[in-house]
PDB file of C-alpha atoms in Angstrom:
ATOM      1  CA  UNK C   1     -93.459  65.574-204.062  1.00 94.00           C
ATOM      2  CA  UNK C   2     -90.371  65.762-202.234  1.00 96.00           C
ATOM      3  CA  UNK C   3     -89.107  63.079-199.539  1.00 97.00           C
ATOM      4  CA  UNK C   4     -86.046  62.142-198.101  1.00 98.00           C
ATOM      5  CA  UNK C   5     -84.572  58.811-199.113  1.00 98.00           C
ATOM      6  CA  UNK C   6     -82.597  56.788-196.273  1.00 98.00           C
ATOM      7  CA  UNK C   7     -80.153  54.179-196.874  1.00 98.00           C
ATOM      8  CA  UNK C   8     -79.696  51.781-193.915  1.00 98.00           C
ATOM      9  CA  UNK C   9     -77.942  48.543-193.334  1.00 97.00           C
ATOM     10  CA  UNK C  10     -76.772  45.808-191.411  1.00 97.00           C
ATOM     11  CA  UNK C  11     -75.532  42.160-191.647  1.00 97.00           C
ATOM     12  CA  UNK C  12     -78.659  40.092-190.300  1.00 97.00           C
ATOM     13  CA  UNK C  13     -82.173  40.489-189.460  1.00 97.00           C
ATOM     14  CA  UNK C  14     -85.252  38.991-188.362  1.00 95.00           C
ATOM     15  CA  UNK C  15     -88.819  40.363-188.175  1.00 95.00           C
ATOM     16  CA  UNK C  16     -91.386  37.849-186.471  1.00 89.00           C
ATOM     17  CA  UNK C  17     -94.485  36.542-187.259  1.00 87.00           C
ATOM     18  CA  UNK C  18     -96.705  37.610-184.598  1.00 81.00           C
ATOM     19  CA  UNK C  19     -98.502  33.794-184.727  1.00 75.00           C
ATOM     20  CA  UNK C  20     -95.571  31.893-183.485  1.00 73.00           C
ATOM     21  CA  UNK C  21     -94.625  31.974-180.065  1.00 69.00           C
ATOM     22  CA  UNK C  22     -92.488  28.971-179.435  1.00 69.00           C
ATOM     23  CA  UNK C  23     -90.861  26.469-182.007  1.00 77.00           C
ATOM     24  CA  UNK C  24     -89.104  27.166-184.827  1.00 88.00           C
ATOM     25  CA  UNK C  25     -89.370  30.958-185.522  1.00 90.00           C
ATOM     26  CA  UNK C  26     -89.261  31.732-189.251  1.00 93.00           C
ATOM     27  CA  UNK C  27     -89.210  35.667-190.491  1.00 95.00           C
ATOM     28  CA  UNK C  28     -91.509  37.649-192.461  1.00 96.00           C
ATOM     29  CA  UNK C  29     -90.110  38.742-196.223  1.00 95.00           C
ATOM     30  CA  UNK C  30     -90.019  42.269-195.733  1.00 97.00           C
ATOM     31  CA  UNK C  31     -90.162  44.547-192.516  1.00 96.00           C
ATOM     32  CA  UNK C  32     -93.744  45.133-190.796  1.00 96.00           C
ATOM     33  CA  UNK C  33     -94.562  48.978-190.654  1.00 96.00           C
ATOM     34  CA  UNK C  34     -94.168  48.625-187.016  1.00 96.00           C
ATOM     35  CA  UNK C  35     -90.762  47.771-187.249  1.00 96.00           C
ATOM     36  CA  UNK C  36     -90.052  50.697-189.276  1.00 97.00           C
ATOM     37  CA  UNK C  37     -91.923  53.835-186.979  1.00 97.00           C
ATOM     38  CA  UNK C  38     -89.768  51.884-184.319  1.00 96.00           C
ATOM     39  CA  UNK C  39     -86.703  52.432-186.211  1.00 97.00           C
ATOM     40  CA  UNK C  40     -87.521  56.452-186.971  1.00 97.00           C
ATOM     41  CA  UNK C  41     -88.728  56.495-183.503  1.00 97.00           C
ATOM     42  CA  UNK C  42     -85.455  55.502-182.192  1.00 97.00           C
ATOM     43  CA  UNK C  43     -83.604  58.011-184.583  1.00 97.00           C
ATOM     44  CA  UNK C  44     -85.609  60.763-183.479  1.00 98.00           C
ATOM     45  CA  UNK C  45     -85.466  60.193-179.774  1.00 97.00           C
ATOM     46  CA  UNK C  46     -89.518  59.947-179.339  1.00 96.00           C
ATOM     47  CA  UNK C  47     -92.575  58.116-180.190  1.00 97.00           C
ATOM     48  CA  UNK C  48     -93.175  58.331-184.259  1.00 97.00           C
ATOM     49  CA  UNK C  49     -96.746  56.888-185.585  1.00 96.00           C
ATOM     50  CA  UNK C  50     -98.175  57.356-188.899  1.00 95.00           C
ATOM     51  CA  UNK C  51    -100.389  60.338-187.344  1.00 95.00           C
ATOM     52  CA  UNK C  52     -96.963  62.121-187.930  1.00 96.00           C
ATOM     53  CA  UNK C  53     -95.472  60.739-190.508  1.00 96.00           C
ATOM     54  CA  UNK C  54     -96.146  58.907-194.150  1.00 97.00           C
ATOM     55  CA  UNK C  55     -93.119  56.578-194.921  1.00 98.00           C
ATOM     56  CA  UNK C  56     -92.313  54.027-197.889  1.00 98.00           C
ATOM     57  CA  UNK C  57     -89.979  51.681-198.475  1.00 98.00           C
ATOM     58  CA  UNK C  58     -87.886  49.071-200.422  1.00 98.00           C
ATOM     59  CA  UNK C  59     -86.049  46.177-198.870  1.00 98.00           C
ATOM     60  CA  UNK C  60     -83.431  43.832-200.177  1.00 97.00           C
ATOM     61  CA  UNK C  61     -81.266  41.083-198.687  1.00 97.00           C
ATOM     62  CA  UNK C  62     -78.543  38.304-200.004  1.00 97.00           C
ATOM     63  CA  UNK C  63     -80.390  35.647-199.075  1.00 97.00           C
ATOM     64  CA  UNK C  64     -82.063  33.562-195.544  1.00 96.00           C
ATOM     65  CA  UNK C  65     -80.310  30.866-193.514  1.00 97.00           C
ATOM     66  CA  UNK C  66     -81.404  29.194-190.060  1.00 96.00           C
ATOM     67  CA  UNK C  67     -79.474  29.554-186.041  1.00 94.00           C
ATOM     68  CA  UNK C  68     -80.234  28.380-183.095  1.00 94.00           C
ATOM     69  CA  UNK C  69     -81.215  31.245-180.457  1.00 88.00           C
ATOM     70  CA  UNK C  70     -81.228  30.895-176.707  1.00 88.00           C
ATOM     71  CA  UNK C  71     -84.700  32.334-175.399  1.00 84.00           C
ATOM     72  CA  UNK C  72     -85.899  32.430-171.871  1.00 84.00           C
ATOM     73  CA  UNK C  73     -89.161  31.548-170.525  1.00 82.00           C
ATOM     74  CA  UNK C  74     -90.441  33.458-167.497  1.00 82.00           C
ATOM     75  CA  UNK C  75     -93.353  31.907-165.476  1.00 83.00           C
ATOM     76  CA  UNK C  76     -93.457  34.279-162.555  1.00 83.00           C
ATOM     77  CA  UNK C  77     -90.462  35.310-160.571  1.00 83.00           C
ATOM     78  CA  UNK C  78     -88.902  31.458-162.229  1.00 87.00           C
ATOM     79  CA  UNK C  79     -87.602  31.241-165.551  1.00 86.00           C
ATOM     80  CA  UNK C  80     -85.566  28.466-167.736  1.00 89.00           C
ATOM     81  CA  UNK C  81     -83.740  28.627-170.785  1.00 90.00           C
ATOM     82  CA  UNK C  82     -84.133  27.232-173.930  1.00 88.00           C
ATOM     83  CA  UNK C  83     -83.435  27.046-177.498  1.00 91.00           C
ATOM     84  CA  UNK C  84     -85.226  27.526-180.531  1.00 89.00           C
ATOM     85  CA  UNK C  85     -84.039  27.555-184.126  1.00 93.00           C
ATOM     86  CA  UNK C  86     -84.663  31.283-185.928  1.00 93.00           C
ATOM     87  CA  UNK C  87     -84.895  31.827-189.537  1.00 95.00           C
ATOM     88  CA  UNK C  88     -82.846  35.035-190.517  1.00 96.00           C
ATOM     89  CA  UNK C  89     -81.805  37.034-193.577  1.00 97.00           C
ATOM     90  CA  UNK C  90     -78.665  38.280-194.773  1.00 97.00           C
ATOM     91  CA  UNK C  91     -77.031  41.644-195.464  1.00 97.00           C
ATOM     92  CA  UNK C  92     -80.640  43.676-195.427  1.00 97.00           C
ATOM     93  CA  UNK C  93     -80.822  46.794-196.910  1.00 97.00           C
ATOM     94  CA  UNK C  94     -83.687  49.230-196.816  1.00 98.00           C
ATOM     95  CA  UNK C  95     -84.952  52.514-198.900  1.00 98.00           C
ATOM     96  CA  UNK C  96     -86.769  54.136-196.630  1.00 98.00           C
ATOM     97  CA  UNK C  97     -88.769  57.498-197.427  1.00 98.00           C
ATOM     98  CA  UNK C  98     -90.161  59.606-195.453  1.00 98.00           C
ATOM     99  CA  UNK C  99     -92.127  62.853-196.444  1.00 95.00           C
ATOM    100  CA  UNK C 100     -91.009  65.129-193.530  1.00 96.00           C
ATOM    101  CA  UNK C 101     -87.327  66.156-194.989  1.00 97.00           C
ATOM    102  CA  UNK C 102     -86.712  68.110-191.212  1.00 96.00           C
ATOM    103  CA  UNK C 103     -86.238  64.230-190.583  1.00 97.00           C
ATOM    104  CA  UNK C 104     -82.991  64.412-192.425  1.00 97.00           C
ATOM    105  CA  UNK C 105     -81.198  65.700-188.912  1.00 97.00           C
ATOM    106  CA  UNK C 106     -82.521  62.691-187.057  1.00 97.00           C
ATOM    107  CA  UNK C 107     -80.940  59.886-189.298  1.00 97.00           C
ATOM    108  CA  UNK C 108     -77.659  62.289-189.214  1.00 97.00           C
ATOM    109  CA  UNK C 109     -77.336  62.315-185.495  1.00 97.00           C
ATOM    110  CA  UNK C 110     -79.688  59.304-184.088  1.00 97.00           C
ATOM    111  CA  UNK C 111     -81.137  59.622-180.794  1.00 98.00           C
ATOM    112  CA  UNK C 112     -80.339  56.012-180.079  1.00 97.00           C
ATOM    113  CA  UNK C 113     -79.406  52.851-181.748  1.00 96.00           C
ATOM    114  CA  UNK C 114     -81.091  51.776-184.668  1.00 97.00           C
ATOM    115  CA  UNK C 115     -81.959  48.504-184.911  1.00 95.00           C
ATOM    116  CA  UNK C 116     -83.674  46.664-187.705  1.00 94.00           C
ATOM    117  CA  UNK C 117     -85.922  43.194-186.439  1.00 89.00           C
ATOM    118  CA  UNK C 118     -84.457  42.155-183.210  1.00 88.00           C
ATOM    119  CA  UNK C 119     -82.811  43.779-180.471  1.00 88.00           C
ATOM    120  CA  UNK C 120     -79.478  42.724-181.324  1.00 88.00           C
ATOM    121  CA  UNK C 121     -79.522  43.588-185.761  1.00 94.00           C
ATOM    122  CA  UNK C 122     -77.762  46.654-185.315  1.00 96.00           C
ATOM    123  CA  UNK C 123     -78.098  48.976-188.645  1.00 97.00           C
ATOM    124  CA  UNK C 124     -76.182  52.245-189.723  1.00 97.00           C
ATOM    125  CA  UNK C 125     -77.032  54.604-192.259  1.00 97.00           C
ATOM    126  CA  UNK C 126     -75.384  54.822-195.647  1.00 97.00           C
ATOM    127  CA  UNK C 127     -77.286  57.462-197.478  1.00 98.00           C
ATOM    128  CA  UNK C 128     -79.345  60.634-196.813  1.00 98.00           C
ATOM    129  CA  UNK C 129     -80.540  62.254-199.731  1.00 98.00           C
ATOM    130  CA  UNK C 130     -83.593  64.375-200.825  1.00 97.00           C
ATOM    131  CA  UNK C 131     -85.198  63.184-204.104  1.00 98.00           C
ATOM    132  CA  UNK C 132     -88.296  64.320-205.666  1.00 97.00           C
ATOM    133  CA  UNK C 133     -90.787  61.324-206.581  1.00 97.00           C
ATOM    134  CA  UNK C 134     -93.486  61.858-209.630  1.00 96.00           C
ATOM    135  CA  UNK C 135     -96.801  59.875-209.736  1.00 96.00           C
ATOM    136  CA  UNK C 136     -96.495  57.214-212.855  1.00 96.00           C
ATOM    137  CA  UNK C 137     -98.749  54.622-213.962  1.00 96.00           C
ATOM    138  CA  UNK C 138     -97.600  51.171-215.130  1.00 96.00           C
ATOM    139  CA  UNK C 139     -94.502  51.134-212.771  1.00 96.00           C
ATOM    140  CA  UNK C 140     -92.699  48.684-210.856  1.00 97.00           C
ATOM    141  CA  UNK C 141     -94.198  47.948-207.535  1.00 97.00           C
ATOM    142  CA  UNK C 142     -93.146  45.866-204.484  1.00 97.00           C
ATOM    143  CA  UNK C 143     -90.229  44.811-201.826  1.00 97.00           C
ATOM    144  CA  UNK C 144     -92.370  46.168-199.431  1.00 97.00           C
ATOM    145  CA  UNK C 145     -95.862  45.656-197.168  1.00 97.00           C
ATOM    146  CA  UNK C 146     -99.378  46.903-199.462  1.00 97.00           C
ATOM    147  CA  UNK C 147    -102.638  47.002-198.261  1.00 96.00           C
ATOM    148  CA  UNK C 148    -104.895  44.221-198.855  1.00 96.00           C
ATOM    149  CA  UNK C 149    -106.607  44.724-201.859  1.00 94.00           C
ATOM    150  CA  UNK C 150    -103.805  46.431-203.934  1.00 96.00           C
ATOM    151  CA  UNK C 151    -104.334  45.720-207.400  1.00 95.00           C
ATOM    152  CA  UNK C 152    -101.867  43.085-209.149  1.00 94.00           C
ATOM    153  CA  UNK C 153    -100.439  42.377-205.887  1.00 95.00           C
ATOM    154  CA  UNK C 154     -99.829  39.219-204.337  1.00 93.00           C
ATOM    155  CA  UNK C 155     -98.072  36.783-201.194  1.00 90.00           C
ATOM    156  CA  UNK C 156     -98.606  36.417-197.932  1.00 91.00           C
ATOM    157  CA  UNK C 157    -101.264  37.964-196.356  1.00 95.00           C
ATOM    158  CA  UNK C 158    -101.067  38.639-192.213  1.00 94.00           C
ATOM    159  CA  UNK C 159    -102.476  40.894-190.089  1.00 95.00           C
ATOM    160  CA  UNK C 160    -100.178  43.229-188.354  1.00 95.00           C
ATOM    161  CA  UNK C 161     -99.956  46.448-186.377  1.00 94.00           C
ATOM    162  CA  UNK C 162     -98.652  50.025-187.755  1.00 95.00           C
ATOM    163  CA  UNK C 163     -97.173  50.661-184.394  1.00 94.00           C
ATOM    164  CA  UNK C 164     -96.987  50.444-180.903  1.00 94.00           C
ATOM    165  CA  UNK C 165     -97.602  52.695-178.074  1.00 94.00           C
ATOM    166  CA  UNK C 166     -94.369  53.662-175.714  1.00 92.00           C
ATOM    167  CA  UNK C 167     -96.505  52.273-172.593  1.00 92.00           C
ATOM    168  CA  UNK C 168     -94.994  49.587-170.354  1.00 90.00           C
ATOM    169  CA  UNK C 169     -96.391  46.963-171.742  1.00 90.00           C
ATOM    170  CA  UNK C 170     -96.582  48.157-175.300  1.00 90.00           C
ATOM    171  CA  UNK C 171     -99.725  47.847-176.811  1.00 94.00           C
ATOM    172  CA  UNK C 172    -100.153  47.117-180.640  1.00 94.00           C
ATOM    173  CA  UNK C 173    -101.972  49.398-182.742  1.00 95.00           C
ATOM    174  CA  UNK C 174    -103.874  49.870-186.099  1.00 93.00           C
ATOM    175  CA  UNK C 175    -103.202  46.384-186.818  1.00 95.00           C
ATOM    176  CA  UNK C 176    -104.441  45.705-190.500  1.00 95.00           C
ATOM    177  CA  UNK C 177    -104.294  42.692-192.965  1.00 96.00           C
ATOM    178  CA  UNK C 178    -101.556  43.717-195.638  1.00 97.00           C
ATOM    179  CA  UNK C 179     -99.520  42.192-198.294  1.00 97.00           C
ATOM    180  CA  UNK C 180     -96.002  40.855-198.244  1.00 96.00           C
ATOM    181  CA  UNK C 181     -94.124  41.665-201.142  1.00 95.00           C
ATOM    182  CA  UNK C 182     -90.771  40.225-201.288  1.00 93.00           C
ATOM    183  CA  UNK C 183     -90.884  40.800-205.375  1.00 96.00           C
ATOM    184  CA  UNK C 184     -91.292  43.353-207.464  1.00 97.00           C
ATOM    185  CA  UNK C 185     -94.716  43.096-209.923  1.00 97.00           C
ATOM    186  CA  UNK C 186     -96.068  45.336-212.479  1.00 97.00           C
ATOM    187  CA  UNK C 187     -98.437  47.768-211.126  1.00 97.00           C
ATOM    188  CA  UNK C 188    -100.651  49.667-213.418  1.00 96.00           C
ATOM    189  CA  UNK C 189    -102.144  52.253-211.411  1.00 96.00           C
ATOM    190  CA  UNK C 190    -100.861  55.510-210.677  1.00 96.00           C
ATOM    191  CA  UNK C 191     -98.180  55.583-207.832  1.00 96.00           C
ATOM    192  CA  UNK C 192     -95.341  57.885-206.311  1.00 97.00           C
ATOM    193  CA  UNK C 193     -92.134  56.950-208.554  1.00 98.00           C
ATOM    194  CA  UNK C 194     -88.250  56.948-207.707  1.00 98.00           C
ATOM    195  CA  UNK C 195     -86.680  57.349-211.358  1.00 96.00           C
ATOM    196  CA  UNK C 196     -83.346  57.395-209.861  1.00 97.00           C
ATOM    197  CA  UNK C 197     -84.098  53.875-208.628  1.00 97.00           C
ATOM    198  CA  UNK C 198     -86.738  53.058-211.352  1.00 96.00           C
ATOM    199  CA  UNK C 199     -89.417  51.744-208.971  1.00 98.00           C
ATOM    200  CA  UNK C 200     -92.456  52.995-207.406  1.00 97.00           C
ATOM    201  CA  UNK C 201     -92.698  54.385-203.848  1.00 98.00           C
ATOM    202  CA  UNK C 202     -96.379  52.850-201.279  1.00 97.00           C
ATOM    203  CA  UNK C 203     -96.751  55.314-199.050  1.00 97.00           C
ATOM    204  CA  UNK C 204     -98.445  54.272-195.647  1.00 95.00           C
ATOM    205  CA  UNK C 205    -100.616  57.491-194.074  1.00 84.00           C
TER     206      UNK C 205
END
């Protein structure tokens, strides 16, 4: 098949875990598929789900460290601040694919500001190409969210949406238990493949 590939990053990032609401706030290993429909949503201008579009992807980053955040607590029309320590990580990079390559104008104009994890990790893109992926068996598998129940995987398992509506307040939907794979693993089933990058390619439908 033919996607496009999408190279995007930034310095810092954060993606929360949706059980911790106050306290120390550490990050999930790779980026929620939430995140990610709100990133192509933002390039594109309008709400993305994954009625419209199948995506993959492969993160990376240098390495995690800890800072303390200012947050504000609102009880009403009142609010105080206060300050909680947030895990981070370093230099992320992301492959993202996408199998709609009319996307390809998005990511070379964005609609708005792409942002990877919070409000404030700011991303650009660094690479928009169109590759062709072959299914392979026995490949290398991983860096990325699977469904629960993917053979040979393993981590962290947490339930978490696909996306969220554009309604004020946003609603989470098609929340699912998956798989957090900050590791690559053997997988021996057949899968899309990247040869360029030698790994395999999960798409979420």
């Amino acid at each position: 098949m033919k996607a496009l590939r999408v190279l995007i990053g930034g310095w810092v990032t954060s993606f929360r875990y949706p059980a911790f609401i106050s306290g120390f706030q550490p990050t999930l290993p790779v980026p929620p598929l939430s995140t990610i429909y709100g990133l192509i949503s933002a390039a594109k201008g309008e709400l993305v789900t994954p009625e419209d579009l199948s995506v993959g992807y492969i993160f990376n980053h240098q390495g995690r460290a800890v800072d303390l955040e200012t947050i504000y607590e609102l009880s009403g029309l009142n609010g105080k601040s206060n300050v909680v320590k947030r895990e981070f990580l370093v230099d992320p990079e992301i492959y993202l694919y996408v199998d709609d390559l009319d996307y390809q104008d998005y990511f070379k104009t964005p609609h708005y500001p792409l942002l990877l994890g919070r409000s404030t990790d700011l991303v650009t893109i660094k690479e928009i190409k169109e590759v062709k992926l072959e299914k392979e068996s026995n490949i290398k598998l991983g860096k990325t969210i699977l469904p629960l129940g993917t053979d040979g995987a393993f981590g962290t398992i947490q339930a978490l949406p696909t996306h969220f509506t554009d309604t004020i307040p946003r609603k989470a939907v098609g929340t699912k238990p998956f798989i957090l794979m900050n590791q690559f693993f053997d997988y021996p089933n057949e899968c899309h493949c990247d040869k360029e990058k030698g790994w395999g390619v999960w798409f979420h439908k």
